[in-house]
C-alpha atoms as one frame of an Amber mdcrd trajectory, in Angstrom:
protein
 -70.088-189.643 -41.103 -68.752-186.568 -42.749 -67.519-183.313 -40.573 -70.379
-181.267 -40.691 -68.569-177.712 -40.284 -70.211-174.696 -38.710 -67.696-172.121
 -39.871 -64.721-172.898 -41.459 -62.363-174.931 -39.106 -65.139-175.402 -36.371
 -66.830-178.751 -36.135 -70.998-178.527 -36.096 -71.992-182.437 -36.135 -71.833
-185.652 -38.499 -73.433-186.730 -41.221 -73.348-189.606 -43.876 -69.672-191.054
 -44.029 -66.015-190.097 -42.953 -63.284-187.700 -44.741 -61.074-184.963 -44.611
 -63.451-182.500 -45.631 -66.872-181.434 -44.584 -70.376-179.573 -44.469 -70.683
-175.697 -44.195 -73.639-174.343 -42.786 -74.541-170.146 -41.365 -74.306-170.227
 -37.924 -72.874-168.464 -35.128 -68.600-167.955 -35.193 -66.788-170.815 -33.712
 -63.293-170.974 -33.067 -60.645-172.412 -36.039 -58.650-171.956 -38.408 -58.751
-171.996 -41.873 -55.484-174.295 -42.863 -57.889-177.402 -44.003 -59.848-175.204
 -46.469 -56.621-173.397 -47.399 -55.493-176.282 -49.031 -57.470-177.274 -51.948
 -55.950-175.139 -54.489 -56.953-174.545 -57.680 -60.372-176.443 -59.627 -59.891
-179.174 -61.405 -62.573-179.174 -63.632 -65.482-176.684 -64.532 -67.057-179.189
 -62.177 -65.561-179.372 -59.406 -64.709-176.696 -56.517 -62.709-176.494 -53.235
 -66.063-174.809 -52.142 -69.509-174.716 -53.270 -72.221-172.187 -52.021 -75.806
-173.169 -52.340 -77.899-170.122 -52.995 -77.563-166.776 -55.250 -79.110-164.646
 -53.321 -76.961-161.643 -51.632 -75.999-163.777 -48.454 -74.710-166.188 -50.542
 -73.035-163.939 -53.111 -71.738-162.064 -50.301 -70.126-164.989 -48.774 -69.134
-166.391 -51.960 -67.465-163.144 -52.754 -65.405-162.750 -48.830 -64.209-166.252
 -49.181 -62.503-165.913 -52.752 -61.390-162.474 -51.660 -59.777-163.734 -48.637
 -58.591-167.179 -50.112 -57.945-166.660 -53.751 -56.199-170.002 -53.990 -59.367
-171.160 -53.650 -61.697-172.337 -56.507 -65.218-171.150 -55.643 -68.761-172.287
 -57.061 -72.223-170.892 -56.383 -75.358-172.876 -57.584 -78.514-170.817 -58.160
 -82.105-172.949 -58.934 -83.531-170.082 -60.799 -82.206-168.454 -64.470 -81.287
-165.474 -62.624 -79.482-164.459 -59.347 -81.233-162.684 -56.223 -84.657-162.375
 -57.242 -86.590-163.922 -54.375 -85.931-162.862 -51.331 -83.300-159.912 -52.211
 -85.580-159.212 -54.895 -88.507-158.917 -52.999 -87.598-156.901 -49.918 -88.353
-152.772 -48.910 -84.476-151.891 -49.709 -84.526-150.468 -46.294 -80.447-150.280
 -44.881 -81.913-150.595 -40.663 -79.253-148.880 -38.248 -79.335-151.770 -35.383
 -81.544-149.502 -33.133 -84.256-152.654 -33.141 -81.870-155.660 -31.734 -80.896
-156.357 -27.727 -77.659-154.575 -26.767 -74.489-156.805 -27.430 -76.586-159.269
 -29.011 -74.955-160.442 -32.705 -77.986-158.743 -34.436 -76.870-155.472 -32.921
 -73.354-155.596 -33.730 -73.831-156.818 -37.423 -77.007-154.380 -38.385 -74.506
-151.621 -37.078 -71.345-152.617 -38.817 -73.500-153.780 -41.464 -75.110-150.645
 -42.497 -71.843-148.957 -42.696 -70.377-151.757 -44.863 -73.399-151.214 -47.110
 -72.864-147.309 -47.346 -68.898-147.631 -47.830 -69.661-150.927 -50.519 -71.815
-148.133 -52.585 -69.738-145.300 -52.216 -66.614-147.437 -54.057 -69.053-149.218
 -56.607 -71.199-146.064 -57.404 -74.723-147.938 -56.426 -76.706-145.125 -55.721
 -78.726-145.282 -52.638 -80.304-142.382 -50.593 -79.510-141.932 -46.605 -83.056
-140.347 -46.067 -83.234-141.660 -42.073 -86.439-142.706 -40.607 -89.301-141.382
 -38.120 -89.996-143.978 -35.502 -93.621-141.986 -34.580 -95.586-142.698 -31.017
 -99.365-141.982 -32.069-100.844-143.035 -28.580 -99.293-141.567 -25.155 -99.402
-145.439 -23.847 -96.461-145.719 -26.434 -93.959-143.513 -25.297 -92.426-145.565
 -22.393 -91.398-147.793 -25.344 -90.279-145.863 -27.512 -87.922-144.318 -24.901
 -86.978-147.512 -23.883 -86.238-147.928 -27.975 -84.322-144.995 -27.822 -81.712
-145.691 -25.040 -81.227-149.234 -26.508 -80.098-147.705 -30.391 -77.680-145.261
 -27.809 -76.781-148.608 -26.255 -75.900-150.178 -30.119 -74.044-146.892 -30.910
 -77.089-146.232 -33.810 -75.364-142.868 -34.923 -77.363-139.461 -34.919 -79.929
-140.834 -32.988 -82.364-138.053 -30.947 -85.554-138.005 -29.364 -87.804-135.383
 -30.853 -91.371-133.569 -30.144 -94.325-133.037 -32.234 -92.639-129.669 -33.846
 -89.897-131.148 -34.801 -91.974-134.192 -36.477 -93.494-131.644 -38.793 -90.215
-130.087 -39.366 -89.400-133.973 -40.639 -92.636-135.047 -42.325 -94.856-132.292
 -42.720 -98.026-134.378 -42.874 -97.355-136.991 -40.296 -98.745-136.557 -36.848
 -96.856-137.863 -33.814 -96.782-137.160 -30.149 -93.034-138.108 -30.035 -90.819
-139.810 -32.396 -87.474-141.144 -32.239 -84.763-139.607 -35.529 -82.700-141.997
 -36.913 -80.887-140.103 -39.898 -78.770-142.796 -40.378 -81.174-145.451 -42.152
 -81.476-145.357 -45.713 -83.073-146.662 -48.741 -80.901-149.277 -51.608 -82.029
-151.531 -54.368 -80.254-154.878 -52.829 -80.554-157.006 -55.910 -78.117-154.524
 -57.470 -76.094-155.023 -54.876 -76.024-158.035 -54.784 -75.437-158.290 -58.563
 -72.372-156.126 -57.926 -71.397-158.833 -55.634 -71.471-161.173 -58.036 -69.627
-159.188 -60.456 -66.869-158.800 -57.540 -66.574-162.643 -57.401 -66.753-163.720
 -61.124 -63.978-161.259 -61.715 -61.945-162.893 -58.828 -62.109-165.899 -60.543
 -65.210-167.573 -59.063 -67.587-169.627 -60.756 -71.644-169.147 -60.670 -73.638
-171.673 -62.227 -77.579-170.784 -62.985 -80.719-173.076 -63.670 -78.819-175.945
 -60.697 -81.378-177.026 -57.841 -80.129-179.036 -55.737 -82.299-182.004 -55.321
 -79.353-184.593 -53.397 -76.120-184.418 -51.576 -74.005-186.891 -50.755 -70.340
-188.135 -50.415 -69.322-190.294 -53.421 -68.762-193.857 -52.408 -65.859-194.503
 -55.027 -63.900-191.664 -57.381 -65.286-191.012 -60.494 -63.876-193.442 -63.652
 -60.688-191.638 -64.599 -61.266-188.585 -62.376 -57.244-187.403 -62.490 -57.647
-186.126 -58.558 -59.533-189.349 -57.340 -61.799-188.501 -53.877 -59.955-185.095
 -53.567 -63.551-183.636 -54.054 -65.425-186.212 -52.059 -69.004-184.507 -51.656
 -71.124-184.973 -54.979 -74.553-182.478 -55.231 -77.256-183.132 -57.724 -79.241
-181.543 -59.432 -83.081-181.887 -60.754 -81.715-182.360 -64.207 -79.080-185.428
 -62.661 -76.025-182.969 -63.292 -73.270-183.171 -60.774 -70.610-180.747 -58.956
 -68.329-182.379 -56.634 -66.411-180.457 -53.832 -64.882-180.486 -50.829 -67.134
-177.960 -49.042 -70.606-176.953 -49.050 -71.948-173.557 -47.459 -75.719-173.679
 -48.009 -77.160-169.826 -47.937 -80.977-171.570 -49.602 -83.045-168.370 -48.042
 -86.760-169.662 -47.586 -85.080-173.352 -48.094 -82.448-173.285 -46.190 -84.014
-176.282 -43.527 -84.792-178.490 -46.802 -81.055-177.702 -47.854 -79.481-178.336
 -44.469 -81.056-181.634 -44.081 -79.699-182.529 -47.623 -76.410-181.704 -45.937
 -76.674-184.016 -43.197 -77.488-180.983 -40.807 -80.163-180.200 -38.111 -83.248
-178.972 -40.544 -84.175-176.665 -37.235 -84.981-174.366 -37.267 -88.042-174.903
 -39.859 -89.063-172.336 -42.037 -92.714-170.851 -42.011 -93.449-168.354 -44.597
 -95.210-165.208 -44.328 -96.390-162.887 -47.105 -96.306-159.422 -46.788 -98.760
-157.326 -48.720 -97.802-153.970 -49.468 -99.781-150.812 -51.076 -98.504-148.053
 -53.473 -99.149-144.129 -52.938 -99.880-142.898 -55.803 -97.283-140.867 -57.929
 -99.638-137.458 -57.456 -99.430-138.156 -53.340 -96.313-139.112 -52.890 -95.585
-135.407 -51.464 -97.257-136.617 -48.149 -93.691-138.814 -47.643 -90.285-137.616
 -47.228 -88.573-140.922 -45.335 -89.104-143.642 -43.789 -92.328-143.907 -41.358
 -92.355-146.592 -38.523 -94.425-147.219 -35.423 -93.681-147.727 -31.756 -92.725
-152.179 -31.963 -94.736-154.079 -29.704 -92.456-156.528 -28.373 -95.151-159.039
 -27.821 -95.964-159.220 -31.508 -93.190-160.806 -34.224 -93.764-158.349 -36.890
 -92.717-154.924 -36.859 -95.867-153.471 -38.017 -97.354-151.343 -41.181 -94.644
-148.760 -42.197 -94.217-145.652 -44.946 -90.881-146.352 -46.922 -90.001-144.696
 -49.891 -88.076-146.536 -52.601 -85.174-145.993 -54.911 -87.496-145.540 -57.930
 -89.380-142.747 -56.283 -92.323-144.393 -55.414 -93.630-144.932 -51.737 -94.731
-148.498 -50.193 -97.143-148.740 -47.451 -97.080-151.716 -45.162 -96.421-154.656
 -45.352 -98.966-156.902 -43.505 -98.310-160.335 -42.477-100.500-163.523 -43.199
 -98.976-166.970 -43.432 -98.151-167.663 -47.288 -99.002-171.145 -48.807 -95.882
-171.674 -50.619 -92.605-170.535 -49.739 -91.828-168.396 -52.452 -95.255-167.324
 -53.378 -95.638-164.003 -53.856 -99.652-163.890 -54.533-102.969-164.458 -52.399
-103.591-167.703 -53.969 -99.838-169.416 -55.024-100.054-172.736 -53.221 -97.843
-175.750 -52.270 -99.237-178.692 -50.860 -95.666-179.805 -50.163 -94.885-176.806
 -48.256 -98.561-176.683 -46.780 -97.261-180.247 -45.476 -94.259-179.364 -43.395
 -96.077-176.183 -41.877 -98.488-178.485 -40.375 -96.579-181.159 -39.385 -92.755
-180.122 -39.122 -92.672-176.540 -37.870 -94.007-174.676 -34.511 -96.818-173.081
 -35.939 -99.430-173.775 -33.880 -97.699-172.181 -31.227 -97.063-169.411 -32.918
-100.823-168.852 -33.573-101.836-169.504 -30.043 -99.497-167.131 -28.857-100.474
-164.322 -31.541-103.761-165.438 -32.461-105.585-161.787 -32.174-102.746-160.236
 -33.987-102.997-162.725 -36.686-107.020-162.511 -37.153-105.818-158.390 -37.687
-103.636-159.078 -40.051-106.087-161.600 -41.942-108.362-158.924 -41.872-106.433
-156.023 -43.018-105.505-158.250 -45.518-108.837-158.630 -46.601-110.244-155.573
 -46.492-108.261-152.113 -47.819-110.032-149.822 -45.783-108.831-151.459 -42.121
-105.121-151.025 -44.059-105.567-147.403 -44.890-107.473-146.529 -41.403-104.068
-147.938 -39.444-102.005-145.427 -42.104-104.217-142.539 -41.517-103.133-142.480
 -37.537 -99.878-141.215 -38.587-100.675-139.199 -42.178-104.856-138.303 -42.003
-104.610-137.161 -45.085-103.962-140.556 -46.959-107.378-141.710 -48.448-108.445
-145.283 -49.730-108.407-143.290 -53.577-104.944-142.495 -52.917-103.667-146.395
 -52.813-103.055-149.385 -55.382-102.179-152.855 -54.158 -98.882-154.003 -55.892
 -97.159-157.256 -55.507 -96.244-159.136 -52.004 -93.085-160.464 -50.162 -92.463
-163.232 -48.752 -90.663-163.580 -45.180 -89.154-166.684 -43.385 -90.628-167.393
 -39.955 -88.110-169.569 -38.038 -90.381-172.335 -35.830
């Protein structure tokens, strides 16, 4: 059985076989060292890596680019399935950069959503990726929703959320004219990017570093070669082989897998736990039209309702100009489909039998009949909007494409 390593240095499990080497997969930090990793030196071929990250998205490119930046020694590979890097889920996303006021104090969410949004603003400043710090109105509509949103309030204080204040219905006009709002919580610090450029630039950082990305490659196997390859000059020094669709190989000593909305099916490749599964939701979202986009300066949010999952139909303005409003949430029939009616029987499969979905509708079934229903019908959409801007009319809206969001069962 293979090391199957959490974090670099930090054993997670075992899987298929026995060497030196071993398995990557996210998780929490573990203790370790890196001396193991540190010495595989340079590639050997244009197929074979010291390390090889599955997934081009911008957690993978973002790892891919901190390890070779850290360990330039190091020959790095990142497979991609599709043509192009970062177009599902960093592709399809609301750009929004949060400021950790959502996540339980000292929890790891916290922390990295706070040190992560200044990363993001620093990262932009250096690379010139224009993004727009236009904060965010967190709006009580309903006097039952104030406790909460003063309980929201002293938690971002507790994350050390930066500029955050507690303001009345005056102020909210001063803000967003048009909105109404009993109270409202200002966070100045969110802000607004286009993360596929990002994460492009990302890519660009690693390439140059010497890294290696390699498009069109999904995975379909991975597994540690029983024998070295026929006149391989560095024998079983790159010991795990990965597969593609196409039967291409790339052999390497360590695998991070970063798959997004397949990152269960990848880590069972692995020879990891496939738990959590994923269980994807779509996210419908509706355009303002150009001529009313005057009725929103920033971002719009409601009071969270800790007993649902979903944060709830939102205002956010986007880097084009152009405002979103939403996004529902109704389960999606294929993981990375981004229309009513894109469908999977495959993925339809594992819902049903692999995940914890039935729980999860049990325990949110009247929230989920809403969202069915506001997905359904525009007018039950536009009614929820109108609570916080009146003015906003169903002639106002256009439906534009979905997202699509991993629920972890």
């Amino acid at each position: 059985m293979v090391p199957a390593l959490r974090y670099l240095g930090s054993v997670y499990g075992r899987a298929r076989g026995a060497f030196s080497g071993g398995f990557l997969a996210a998780g929490a930090p573990a203790p370790g060292n890196l001396w193991l990793l540190c010495q595989g030196g340079r590639r050997a071929s244009t197929s074979s890596f010291d390390v090889v990250i599955i997934g081009g998205g911008i957690v993978g490119l973002a790892s891919a680019r901190a390890l070779i930046l850290r360990h330039p020694a190091l020959s790095i590979g990142v497979l991609e399935k599709e043509k192009d890097l970062a177009i599902h889920q960093t592709g399809h996303n609301s750009g929004v950069i949060h400021s950790g006021i959502y996540y339980k104090p000292e929890s790891l969410k916290a922390k990295l959503c706070v040190q992560g949004a200044a990363l993001i603003y620093e990262y932009c400043n250096q690379k010139g990726i224009s993004y727009k710090q236009c904060g965010k109105l967190i709006v009580a509509v309903e006097q039952e929703e104030i406790p909460r949103l003063q309980a929201l309030y002293e938690r971002g204080l507790q994350n050390g959320v930066q500029g955050l204040r507690l303001i009345q219905q005056e102020d909210i006009k001063k803000k967003e004219p048009y909105c109404r709002g009993l109270m409202a919580i200002d966070c100045p610090y969110t802000g607004i990017v286009d993360y596929r450029q990002v994460a492009l630039s990302f890519a660009q950082d690693f390439q140059e570093a010497g890294g290696s990305v390699l498009t069109s490659f999904e995975v379909e196997d991975i597994e540690m070669a029983k024998e070295s390859p026929s006149r391989h000059k560095d024998g079983m020094k790159y010991p795990i082989v990965i597969r593609n669709t196409k039967g291409e190989e790339v052999r390497c000593q360590y695998v991070v897998t970063c798959a997004g909305l397949y990152s269960d099916r990848i880590s069972e490749l692995s020879g990891c736990n496939p738990n959590p599964r994923i269980v994807p939701f779509r996210g419908d979202y509706l355009l303002l039209k150009p001529e009313k986009r005057y009725l929103v300066k920033g971002n719009i949010y409601p009071v969270p309702d800790s007993r649902f999952p979903f944060l709830g139909v939102h205002f956010t303005p986007r880097m084009d100009g152009s405002i979103w409003l939403g996004p529902n949430a109704v389960l999606a029939f294929k993981r990375e489909g981004y229309r009513p009616f894109d469908f999977s029987a495959r993925d339809i499969m594992d819902i049903i039998l692999k995940s914890g979905l039935m729980k999860l509708v049990f325990q949110n079934f009247s929230y989920g009949v809403n969202e069915m229903y506001k997905a359904c019908f525009l007018s039950a959409t536009v009614k929820h909007l109108q609570k916080f801007i009146p003015e906003i009319t169903i002639s106002d809206i256009l439906r534009i494409q979905a997202l699509v969001r991993p629920n972890q069962q």
